[in-house]
XYZ file of C-alpha atoms in Angstrom:
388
model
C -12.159 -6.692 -31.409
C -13.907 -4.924 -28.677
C -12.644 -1.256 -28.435
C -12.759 1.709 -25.540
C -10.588 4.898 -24.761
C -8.884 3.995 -21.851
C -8.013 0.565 -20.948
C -7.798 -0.632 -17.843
C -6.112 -3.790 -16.448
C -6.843 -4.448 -12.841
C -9.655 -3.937 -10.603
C -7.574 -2.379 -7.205
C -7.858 1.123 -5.923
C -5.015 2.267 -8.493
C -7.630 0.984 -11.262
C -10.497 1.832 -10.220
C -9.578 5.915 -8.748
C -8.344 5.749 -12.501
C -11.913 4.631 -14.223
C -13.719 6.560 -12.207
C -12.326 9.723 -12.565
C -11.800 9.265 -16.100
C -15.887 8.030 -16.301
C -16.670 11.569 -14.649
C -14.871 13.329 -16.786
C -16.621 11.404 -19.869
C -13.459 9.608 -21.202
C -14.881 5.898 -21.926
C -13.489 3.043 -20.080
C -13.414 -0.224 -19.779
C -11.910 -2.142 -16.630
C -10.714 -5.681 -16.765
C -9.620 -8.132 -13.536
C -8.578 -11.290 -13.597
C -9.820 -12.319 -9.970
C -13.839 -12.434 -8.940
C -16.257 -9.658 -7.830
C -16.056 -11.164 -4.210
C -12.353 -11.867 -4.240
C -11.384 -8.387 -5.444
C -14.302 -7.160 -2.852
C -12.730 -9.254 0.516
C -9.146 -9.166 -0.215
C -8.345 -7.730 3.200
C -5.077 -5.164 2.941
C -3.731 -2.075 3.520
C -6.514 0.394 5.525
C -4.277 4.016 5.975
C -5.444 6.854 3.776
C -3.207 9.701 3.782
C -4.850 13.313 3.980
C -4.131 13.391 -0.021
C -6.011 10.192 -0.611
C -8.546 10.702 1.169
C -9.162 14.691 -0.134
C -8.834 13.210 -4.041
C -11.685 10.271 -2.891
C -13.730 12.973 -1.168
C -13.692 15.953 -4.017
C -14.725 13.305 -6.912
C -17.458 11.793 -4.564
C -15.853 8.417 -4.037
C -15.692 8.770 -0.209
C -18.922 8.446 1.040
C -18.440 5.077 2.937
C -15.136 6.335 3.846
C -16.225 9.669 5.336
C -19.242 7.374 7.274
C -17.581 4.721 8.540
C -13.998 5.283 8.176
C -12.091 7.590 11.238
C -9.311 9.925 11.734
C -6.089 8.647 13.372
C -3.142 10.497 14.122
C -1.790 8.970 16.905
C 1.235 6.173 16.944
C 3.574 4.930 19.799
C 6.839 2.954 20.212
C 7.292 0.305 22.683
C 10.903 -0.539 23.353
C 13.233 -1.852 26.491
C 13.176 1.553 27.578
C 9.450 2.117 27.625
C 6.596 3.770 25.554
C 6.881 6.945 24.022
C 3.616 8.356 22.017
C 3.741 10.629 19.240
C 0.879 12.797 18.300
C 1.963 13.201 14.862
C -1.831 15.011 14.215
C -0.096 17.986 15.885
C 3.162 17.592 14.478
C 4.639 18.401 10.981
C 1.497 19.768 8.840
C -1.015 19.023 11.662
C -2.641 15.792 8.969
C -3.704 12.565 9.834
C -4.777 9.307 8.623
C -7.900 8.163 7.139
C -8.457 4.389 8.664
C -10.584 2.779 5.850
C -10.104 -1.442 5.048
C -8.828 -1.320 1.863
C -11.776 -3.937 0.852
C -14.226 -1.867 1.502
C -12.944 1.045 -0.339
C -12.709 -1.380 -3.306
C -16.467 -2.314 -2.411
C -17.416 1.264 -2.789
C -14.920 2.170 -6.082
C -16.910 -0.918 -8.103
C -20.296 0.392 -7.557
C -19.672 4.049 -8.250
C -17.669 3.040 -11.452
C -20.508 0.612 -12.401
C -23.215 3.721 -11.716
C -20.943 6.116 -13.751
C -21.529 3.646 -16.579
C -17.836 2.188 -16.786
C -17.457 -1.392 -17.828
C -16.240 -3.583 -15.559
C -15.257 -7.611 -16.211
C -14.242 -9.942 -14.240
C -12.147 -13.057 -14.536
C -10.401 -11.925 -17.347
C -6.892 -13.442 -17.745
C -4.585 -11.338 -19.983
C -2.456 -13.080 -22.527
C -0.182 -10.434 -23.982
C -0.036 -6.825 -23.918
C 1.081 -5.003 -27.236
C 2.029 -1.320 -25.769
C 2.272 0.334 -29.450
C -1.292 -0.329 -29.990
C -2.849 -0.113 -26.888
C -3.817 -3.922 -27.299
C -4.406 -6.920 -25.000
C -5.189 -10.604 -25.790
C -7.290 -12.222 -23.187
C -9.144 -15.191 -21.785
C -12.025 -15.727 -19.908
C -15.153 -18.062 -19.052
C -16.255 -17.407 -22.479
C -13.117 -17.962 -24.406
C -10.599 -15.797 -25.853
C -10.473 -12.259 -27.659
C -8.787 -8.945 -28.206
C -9.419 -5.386 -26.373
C -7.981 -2.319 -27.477
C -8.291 1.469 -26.699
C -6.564 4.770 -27.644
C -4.704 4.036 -24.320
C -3.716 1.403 -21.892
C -3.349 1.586 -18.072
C -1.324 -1.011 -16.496
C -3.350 -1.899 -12.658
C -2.538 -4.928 -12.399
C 0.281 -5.696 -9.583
C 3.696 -6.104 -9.644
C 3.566 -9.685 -11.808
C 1.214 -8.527 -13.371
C 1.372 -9.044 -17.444
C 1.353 -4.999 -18.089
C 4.567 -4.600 -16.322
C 6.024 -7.705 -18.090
C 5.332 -5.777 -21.240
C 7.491 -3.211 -20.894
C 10.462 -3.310 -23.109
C 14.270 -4.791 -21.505
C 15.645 -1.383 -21.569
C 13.307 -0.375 -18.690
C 15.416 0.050 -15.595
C 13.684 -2.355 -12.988
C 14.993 -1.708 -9.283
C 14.621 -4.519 -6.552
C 15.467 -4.420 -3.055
C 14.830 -7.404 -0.904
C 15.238 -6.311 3.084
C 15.550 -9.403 4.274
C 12.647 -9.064 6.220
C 9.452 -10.909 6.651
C 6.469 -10.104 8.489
C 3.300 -13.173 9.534
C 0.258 -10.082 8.512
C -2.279 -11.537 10.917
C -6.249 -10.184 10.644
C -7.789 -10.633 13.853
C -11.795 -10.407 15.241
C -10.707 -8.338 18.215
C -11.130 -4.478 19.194
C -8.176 -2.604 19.295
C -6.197 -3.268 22.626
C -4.460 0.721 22.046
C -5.313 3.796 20.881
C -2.325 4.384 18.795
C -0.767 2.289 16.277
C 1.786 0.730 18.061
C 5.571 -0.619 16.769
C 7.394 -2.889 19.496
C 10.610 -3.161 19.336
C 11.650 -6.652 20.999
C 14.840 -8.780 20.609
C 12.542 -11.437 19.365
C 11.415 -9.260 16.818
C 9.332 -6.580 16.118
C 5.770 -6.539 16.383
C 3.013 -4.062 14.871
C -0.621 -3.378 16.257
C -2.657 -1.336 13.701
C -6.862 -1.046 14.311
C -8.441 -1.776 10.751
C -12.043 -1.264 12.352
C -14.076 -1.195 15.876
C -14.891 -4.999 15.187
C -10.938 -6.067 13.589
C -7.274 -5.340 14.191
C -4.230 -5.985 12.323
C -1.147 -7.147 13.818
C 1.871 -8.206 12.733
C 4.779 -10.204 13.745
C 8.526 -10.065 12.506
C 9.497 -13.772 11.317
C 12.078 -15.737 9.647
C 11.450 -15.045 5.620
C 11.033 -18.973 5.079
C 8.745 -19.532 7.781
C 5.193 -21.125 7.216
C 2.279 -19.008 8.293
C 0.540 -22.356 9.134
C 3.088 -23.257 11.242
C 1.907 -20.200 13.552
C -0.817 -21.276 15.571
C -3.351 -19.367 16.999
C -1.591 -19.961 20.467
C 1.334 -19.069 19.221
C 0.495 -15.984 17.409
C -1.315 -14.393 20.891
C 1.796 -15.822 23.049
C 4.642 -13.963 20.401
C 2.319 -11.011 20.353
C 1.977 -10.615 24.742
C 5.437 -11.300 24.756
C 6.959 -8.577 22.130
C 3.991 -6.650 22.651
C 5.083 -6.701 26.768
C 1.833 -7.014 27.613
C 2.624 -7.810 31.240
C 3.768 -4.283 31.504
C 1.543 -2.481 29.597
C -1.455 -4.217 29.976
C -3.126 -7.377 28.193
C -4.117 -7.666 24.607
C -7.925 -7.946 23.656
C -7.879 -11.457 21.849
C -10.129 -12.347 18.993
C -10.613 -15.201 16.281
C -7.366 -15.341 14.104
C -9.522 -14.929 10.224
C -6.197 -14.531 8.212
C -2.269 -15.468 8.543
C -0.054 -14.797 5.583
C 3.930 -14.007 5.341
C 4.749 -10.653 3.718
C 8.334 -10.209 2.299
C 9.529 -6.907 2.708
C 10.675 -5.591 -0.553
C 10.760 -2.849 -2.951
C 10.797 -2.436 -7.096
C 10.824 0.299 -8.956
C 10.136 0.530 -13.029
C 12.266 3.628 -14.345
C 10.502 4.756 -16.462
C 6.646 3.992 -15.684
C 5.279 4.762 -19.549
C 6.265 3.119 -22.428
C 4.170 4.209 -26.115
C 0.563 3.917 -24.869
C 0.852 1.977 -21.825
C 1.006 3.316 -18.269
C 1.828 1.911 -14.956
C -0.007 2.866 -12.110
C 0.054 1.291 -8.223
C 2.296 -2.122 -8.009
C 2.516 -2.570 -11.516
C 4.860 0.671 -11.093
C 6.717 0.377 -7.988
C 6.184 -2.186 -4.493
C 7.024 -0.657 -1.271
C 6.900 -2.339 1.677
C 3.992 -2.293 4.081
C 6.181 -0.692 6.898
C 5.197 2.783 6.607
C 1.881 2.397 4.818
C 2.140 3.988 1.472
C 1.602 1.576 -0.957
C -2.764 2.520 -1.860
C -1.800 6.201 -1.399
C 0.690 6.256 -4.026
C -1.274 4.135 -6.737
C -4.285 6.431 -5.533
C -1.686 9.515 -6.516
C -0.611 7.841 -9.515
C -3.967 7.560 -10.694
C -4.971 11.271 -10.133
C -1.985 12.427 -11.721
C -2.629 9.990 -14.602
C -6.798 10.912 -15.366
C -5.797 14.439 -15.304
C -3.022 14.077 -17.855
C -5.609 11.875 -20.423
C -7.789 14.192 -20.189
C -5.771 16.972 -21.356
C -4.533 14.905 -24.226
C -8.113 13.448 -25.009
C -9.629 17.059 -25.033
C -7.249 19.523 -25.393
C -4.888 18.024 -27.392
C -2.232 18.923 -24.570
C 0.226 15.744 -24.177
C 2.362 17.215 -22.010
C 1.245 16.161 -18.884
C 0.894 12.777 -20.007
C 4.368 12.843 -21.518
C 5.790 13.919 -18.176
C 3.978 11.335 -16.142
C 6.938 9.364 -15.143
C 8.953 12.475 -14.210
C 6.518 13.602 -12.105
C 5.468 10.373 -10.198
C 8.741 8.971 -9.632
C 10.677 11.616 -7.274
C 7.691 10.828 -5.061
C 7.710 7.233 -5.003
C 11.389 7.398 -4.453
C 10.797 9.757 -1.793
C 8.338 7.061 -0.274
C 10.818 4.429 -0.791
C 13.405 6.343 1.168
C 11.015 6.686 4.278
C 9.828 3.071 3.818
C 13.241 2.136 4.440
C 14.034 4.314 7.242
C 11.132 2.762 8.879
C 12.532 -1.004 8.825
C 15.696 0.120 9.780
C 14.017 1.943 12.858
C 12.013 -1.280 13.884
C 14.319 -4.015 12.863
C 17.231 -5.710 14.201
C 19.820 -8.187 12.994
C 18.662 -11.443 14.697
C 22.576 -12.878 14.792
C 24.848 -12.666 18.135
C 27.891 -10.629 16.599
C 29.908 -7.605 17.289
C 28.617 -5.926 13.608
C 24.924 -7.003 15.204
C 25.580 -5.391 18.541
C 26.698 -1.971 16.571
C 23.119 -2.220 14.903
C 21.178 -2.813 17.343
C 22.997 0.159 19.623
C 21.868 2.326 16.423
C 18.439 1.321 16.374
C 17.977 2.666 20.338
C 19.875 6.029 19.223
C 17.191 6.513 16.561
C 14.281 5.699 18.718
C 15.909 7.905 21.860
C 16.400 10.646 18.937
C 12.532 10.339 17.887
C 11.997 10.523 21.432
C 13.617 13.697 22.443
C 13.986 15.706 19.589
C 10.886 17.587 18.462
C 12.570 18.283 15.164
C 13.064 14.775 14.410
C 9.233 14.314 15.510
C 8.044 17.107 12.849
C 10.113 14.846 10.240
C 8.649 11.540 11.068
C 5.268 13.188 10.988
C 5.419 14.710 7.749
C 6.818 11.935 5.669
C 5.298 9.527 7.825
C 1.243 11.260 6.439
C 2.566 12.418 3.200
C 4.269 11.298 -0.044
């Protein structure tokens, strides 16, 4: 049975902030992934570092591609049947801003500083059962099958994941399905705005987001059993002019369409997040939805808080940080949640002709004339809206 200190499952930013940091601090690791090199490497998603994020990558000298080629945003707009408002949120709350960084090429740059740092790292490792009280995991691979074990065990590995399946039935798990769906579309085309920009349409909302000079992101508000194939690339550019008003605002900067998926908006939380030796960190603890971009930062969060806390109780002998790890991560990711779900309430609107779906939708224009007008209202938006 192979043996480390720490043992990681999952090769995403929550796992790899978590082996690195550990690595530098001399704690042994070893990091398993059930995916490829090149499919953890090009998985394109989430590209929004928050000021925290991006200060933990920078201090522990995992940001050099991100302080090179990554840029400062803090700019966002609304488009709506009353026009385009712009919030300059770098000015407003605590004066922070976004980090724009493609999430795959953060995970590019986490692999080969862990691998340098002299952290283990396998791929296409399929777990088979997760034994929390010993810090244990059967696995598969190319090679056949085997045991790993360490003195600890830290669950990376997404939402259905087999870490979080290991925790025991008296675990509260929370679920909240929004009833919303997004078509997340990757696009070869420069950014057609400066800001990110959140139309509000009575076709449905619509989301422009720059992921580099080269790529944007957009997405599109769709029917939560819709196909993605069934969105051509006609279609896709037509939706996006229309909720996008492009005929008033000017014309979008069009591009090969590289990726269409659907995204269900949901959230989970695991109450708590520890169980004997095993701890959940990123998805594998909580899934928020993509609408207000939290989801790295907190599993990049999660993982400071957690390499500080081993290393008190792998040198020091102190458990009490590690002990309090759920109570101190989950007021924030509730706090997240909250926020998350402000934000689909702001840019979502029942799709149904009713008098209950009138009442929402008049709602939905007081809380975007509110964010408008009222600077205090700003200063909110743009401190939860850059921090956890």
């Amino acid at each position: 049975m192979d043996q480390t200190t720490v043992l990681i499952v999952g090769a995403g930013p929550a796992g790899l902030v978590l082996g690195n940091l550990l690595q530098a601090a001399g704690v042994e690791t070893l990091v398993v992934e059930r995916a490829s090199r090149e499919q953890v490497q090009t998985r394109a998603r989430a590209g929004f570092l928050g000021p925290h994020s991006a200060k933990v990558l920078a201090e522990h000298g995992l940001g050099t591609g991100m302080l090179h080629k990554g840029h400062s945003h803090g700019l966002c707009a609304f488009r709506g049947e009353s026009g385009e408002f712009e919030l300059d949120y770098a000015r407003l709350g605590q004066g922070e801003t976004h980090t724009v960084y493609p999430q795959q090429d953060l995970v590019t740059d986490l692999i080969a500083e862990y691998l340098t740092r002299g952290g283990e790292l396998r791929f296409g490792v399929t777990v088979t059962d997760v034994d929390a009280r010993t810090a244990t995991i059967g696995y598969r691979d190319a090679n056949g099958s085997g045991r790993l074990t360490g003195r600890f065990l830290a669950g990376c590995d997404g939402s259905r994941g087999a870490t979080r399946h290991a925790m025991p039935d008296a675990v509260t798990r929370h679920h909240q399905d929004h009833g919303v769906a997004w078509l997340a579309v990757l696009a070869e085309a420069p950014q057609s705005m400066a800001a990110v920009t959140y139309a509000i349409h009575d076709d449905g909302f619509a989301g422009h987001m720059a992921r580099s000079p080269e790529v944007t992101r957009y997405y599109l508000q769709v029917s939560p059993d819709d196909d993605a194939e069934a969105w051509t690339d006609d279609r896709i550019w037509a939706a996006l002019d229309t909720r996008m008003r492009a005929d008033e605002f000017g014309p979008l900067r069009r591009g090969r369409i590289t990726e269409r998926r659907i995204v269900h908006l949901r959230s989970e939380v695991v109450d708590p997040i520890q169980h004997e030796r095993l701890f959940l960190v990123g998805d594998a603890a909580s899934v928020i939805s993509p609408s207000a971009a939290k989801g790295a930062n907190l599993a990049i969060m999660e993982a400071e808080l957690l390499a500080r806390a081993l290393v008190d109780a792998l040198d020091r002998d102190d458990h009490s940080a590690l002990d309090a790890y759920s109570r101190t991560c989950l007021p924030r990711i509730w706090r997240a949640q909250e926020f998350s779900r402000w934000m689909i309430e702001l840019l979502h609107g029942p799709a149904e002709a009713t008098a209950e779906a009138d009442f929402q939708r008049a709602l939905r224009h007081a809380r975007l004339d509110s964010l408008r007008e009222s600077q205090a209202h700003q200063h909110f938006f743009a401190e939860h809206y850059v921090g956890i």
